[in-house]
mmCIF file of C-alpha atoms and ligand atoms in Angstrom:
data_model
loop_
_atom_site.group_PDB
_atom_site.id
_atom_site.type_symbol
_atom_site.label_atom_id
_atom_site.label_comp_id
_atom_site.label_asym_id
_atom_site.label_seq_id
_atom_site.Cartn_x
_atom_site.Cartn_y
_atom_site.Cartn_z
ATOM 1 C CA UNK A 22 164.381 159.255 64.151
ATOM 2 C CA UNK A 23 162.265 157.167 66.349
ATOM 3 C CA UNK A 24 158.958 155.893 65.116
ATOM 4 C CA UNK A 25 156.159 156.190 67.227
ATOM 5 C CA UNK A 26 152.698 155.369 66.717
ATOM 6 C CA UNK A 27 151.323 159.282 67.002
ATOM 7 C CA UNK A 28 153.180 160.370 64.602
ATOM 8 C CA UNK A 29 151.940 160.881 60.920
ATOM 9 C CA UNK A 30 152.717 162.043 57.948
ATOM 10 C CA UNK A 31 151.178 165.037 56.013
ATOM 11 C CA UNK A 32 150.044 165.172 52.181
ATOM 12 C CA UNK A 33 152.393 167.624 50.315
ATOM 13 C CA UNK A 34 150.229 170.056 48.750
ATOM 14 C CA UNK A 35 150.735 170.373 44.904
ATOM 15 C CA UNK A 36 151.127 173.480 42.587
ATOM 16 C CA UNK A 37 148.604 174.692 41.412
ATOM 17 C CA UNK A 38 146.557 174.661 45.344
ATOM 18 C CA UNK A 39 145.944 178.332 46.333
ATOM 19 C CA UNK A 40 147.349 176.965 49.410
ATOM 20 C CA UNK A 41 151.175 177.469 48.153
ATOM 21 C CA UNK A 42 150.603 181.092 47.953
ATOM 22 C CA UNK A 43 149.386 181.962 51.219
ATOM 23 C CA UNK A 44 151.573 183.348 53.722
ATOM 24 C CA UNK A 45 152.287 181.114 57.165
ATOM 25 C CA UNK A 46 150.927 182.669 60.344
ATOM 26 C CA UNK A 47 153.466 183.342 63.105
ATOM 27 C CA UNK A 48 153.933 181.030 65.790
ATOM 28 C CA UNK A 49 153.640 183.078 69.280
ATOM 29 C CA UNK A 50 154.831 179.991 71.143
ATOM 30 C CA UNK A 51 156.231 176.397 71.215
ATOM 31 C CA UNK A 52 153.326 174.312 72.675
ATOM 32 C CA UNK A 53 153.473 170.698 72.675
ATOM 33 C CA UNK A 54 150.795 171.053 69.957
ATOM 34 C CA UNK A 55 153.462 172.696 68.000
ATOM 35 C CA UNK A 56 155.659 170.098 69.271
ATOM 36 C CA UNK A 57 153.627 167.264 67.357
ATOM 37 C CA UNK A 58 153.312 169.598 64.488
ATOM 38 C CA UNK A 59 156.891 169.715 63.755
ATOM 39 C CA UNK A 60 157.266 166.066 65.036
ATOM 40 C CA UNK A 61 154.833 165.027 61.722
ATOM 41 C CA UNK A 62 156.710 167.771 59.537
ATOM 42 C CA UNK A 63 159.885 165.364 59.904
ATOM 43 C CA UNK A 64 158.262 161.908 59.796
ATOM 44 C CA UNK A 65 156.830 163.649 56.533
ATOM 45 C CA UNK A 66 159.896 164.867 55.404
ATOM 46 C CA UNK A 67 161.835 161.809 56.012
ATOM 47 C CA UNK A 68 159.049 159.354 54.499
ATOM 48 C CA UNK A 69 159.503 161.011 50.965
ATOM 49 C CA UNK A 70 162.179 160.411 48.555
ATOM 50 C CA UNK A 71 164.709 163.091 47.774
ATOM 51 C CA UNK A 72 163.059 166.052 50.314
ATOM 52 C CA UNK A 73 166.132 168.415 51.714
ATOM 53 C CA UNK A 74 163.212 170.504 53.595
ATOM 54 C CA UNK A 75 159.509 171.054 54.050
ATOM 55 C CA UNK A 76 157.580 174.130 55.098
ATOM 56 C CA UNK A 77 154.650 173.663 57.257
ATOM 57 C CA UNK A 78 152.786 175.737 54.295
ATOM 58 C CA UNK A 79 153.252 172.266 51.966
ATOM 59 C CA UNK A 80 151.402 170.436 54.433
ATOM 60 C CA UNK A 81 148.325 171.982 55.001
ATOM 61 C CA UNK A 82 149.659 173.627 57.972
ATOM 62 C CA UNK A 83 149.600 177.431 57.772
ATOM 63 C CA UNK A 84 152.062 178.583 60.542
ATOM 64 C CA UNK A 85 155.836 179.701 60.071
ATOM 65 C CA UNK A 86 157.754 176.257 60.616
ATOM 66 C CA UNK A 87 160.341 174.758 57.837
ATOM 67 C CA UNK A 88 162.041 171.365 59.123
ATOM 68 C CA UNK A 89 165.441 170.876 57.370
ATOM 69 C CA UNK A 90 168.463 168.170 56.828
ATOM 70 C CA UNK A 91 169.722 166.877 53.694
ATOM 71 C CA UNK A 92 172.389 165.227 55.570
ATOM 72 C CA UNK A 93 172.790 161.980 53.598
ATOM 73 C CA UNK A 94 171.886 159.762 57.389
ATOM 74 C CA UNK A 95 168.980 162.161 57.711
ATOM 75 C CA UNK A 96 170.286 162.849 61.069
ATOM 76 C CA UNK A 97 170.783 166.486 61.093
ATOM 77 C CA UNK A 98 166.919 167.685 61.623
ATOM 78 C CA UNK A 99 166.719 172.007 61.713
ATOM 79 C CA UNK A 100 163.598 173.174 62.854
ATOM 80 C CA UNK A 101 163.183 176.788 62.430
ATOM 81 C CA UNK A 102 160.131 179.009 63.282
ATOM 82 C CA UNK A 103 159.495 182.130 62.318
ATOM 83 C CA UNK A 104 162.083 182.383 60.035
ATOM 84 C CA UNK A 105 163.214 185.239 58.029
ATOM 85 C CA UNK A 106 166.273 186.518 55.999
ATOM 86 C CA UNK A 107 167.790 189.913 57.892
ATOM 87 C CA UNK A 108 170.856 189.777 55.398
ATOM 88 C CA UNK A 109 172.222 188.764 52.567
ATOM 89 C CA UNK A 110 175.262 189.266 50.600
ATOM 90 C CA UNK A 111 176.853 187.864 47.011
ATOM 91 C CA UNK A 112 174.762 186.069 44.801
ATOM 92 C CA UNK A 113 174.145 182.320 43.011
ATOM 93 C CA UNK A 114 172.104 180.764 40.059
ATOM 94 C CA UNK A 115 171.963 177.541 40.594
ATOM 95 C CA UNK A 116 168.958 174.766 39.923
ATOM 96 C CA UNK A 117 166.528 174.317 42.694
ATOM 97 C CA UNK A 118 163.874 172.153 42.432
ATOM 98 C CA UNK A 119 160.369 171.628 44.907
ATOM 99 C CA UNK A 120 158.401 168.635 46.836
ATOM 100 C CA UNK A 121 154.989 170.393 45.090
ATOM 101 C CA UNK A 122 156.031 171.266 42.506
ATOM 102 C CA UNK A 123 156.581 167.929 40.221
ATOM 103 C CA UNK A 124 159.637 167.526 37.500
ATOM 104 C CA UNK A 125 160.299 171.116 37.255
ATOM 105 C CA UNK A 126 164.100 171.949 37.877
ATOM 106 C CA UNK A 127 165.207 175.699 37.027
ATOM 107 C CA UNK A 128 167.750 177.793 38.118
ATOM 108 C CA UNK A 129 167.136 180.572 40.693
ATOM 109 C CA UNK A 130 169.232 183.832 41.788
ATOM 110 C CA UNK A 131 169.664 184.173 45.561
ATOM 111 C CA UNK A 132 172.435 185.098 48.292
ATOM 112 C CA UNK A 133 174.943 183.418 48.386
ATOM 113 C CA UNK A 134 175.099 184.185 52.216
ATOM 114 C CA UNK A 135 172.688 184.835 54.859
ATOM 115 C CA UNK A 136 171.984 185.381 57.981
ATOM 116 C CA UNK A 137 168.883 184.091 59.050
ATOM 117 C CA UNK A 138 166.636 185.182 62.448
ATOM 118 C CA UNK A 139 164.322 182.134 63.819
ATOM 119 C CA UNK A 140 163.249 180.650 66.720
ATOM 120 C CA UNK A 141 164.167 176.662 67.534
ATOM 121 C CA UNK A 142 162.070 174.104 69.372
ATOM 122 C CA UNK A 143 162.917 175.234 72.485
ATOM 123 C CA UNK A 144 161.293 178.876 71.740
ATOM 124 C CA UNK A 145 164.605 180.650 72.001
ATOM 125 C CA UNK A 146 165.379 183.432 69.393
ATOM 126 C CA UNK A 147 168.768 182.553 67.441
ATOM 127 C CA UNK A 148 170.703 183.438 64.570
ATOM 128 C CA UNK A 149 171.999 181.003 61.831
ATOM 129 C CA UNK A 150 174.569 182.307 59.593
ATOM 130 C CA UNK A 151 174.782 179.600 56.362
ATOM 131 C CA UNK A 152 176.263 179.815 53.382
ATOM 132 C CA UNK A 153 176.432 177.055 50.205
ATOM 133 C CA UNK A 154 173.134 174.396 50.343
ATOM 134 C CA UNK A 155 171.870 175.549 53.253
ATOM 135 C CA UNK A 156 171.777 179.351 52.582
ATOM 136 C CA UNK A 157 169.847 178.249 49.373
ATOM 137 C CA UNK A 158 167.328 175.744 51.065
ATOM 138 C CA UNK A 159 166.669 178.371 54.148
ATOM 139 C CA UNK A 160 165.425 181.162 50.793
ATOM 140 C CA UNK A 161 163.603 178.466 49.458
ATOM 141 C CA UNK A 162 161.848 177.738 52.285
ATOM 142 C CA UNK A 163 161.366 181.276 53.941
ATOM 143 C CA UNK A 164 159.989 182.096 50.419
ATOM 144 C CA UNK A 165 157.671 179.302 50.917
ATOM 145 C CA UNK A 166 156.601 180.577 54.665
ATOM 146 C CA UNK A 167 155.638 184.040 52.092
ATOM 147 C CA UNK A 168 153.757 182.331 49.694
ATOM 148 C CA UNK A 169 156.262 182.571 47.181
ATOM 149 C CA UNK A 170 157.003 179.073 45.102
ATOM 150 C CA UNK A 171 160.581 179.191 43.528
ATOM 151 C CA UNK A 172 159.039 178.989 39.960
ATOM 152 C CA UNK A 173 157.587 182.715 41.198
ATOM 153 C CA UNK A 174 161.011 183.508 40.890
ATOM 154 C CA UNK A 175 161.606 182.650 37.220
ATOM 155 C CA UNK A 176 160.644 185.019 34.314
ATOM 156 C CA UNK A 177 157.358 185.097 32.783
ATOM 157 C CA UNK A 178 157.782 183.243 29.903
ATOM 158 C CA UNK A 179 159.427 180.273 32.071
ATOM 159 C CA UNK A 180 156.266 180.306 34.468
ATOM 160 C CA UNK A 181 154.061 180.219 31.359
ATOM 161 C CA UNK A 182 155.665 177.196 30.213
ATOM 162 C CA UNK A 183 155.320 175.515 33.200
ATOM 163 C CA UNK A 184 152.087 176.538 33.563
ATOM 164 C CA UNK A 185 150.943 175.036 30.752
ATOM 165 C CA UNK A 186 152.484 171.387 31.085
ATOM 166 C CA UNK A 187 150.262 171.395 34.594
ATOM 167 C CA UNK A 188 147.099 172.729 33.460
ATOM 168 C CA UNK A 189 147.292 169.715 30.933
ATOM 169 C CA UNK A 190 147.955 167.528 33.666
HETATM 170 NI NI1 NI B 21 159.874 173.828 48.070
#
């Protein structure tokens, strides 16, 4: 991705911030403000280390908008708004892991397949049918878009354990 000088690059909100549990808003429209939005939700996703995806809800930015690519050139952005899961089928437990929430790798049930309903950059309405990595990373971040952090996911006595190693910092 091209570097230009409007672009910049968000703070990643951290667990605990109330932030991480509130819902996006949906985005009516792709404006060029939305545009630059998504622009800095990139430049943000490529500046950190590790990052397969970001939701605009990370960032201090509460709309609907996840930008995607663990490709290992970081060359295969995904930008999708609005997102949501319409179906899923099979299941997988594997270890997911989150840019706000620190050192904290657990394993999480979800479809193994999906088919997903968003709308790209160019405000058209489209349907994304993923399995493997990127049917996991689209939950992940959809959940996000809810307000839902993956460790919301794992049973109480997991969450209280975590819980504890960040309230003592
Ligand atoms: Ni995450």
């Amino acid at each position: 991705m091209q570097l230009n000088r409007f672009m910049s690059v968000y703070e990643i909100v951290q667990y605990p911030d109330k932030r991480l549990s509130m819902p996006g808003e949906r985005v009516e429209e792709v404006t060029p403000e939305i545009r630059r939005i998504v622009e800095n939700m990139f430049e943000t996703h490529y500046a950190a280390p590790n990052c397969a995806a970001l939701a605009a809800t990370q960032l201090g930015v509460p709309l609907c908008i996840t930008v995607i690519d663990f490709s290992e050139q970081k060359n295969q952005p995904l930008c999708l708004i609005n997102p949501e899961v319409i179906s899923g089928e099979g299941e997988t437990f594997t270890a997911e892991g989150c840019m706000s929430v620190a050192k904290v790798h657990e394993r999480v049930k979800r479809f193994e397949r999906v088919t997903v309903r968003a709308m790209d950059l160019d405000g058209k309405v489209r349907e994304y049918v993923e399995e493997g990595f990127m049917a996991k990373c689209m939950q992940h971040e959809i959940d996000h878009l809810n307000g839902i952090l993956f460790i919301d996911r794992l049973s109480a006595l997991k969450r209280k354990i975590i819980n504890l190693r960040f309230r003592r910092g």
